[in-house]
Amino acid sequence: GCLASLREQRASQQRILREQRNDEARLLKAAMEANRALFMKVRERATTEKNIGALTNKATAVATDKHEFLTTMAKQKEQLAVAREETEVLDAVGCSMAGVLDASEQTVQALLARMPVDEQDTIEQAGR
């Protein structure tokens, strides 16, 4: 009777407990595998984000270098233009100076030609 019934109930409960423990073990194993997979995905994402950061920094550096290069080139172009203008001005001044010197030389020659010969000798010796 009564004792046999209690033993059957107890045995039944022990079978249920064994199944429950097996279910828990399976779920725990699956959870650990999912956790490991999640960790790997998080690590991969972190690496990708790091790569994106590095590429962004490189792109910024290249853009900065390009900007500095173009700025330098523009400044050099301006400096060349200024130097060219200065050279043209100096050439013009040089030409006008040469013209003035030529005119002066011609004036002196004309004056010398009109002077008496003995005065010409005195002036030429003074110039030496």
PDB file of C-alpha atoms in Angstrom, residues 79-93:
ATOM      1  CA  GLN A  79      56.367  84.659 -54.405  1.00  0.00           C
ATOM      2  CA  LEU A  80      57.379  83.772 -57.977  1.00  0.00           C
ATOM      3  CA  ALA A  81      54.900  86.308 -59.366  1.00  0.00           C
ATOM      4  CA  VAL A  82      56.286  88.993 -57.022  1.00  0.00           C
ATOM      5  CA  ALA A  83      59.870  88.065 -57.954  1.00  0.00           C
ATOM      6  CA  ARG A  84      58.939  88.208 -61.666  1.00  0.00           C
ATOM      7  CA  GLU A  85      57.406  91.681 -61.193  1.00  0.00           C
ATOM      8  CA  GLU A  86      60.482  92.827 -59.254  1.00  0.00           C
ATOM      9  CA  THR A  87      62.751  91.469 -62.011  1.00  0.00           C
ATOM     10  CA  GLU A  88      60.714  93.289 -64.664  1.00  0.00           C
ATOM     11  CA  VAL A  89      60.923  96.527 -62.635  1.00  0.00           C
ATOM     12  CA  LEU A  90      64.692  96.072 -62.164  1.00  0.00           C
ATOM     13  CA  ASP A  91      65.099  95.341 -65.890  1.00  0.00           C
ATOM     14  CA  ALA A  92      63.121  98.470 -66.714  1.00  0.00           C
ATOM     15  CA  VAL A  93      65.186 100.516 -64.241  1.00  0.00           C
TER      16      VAL A  93
END
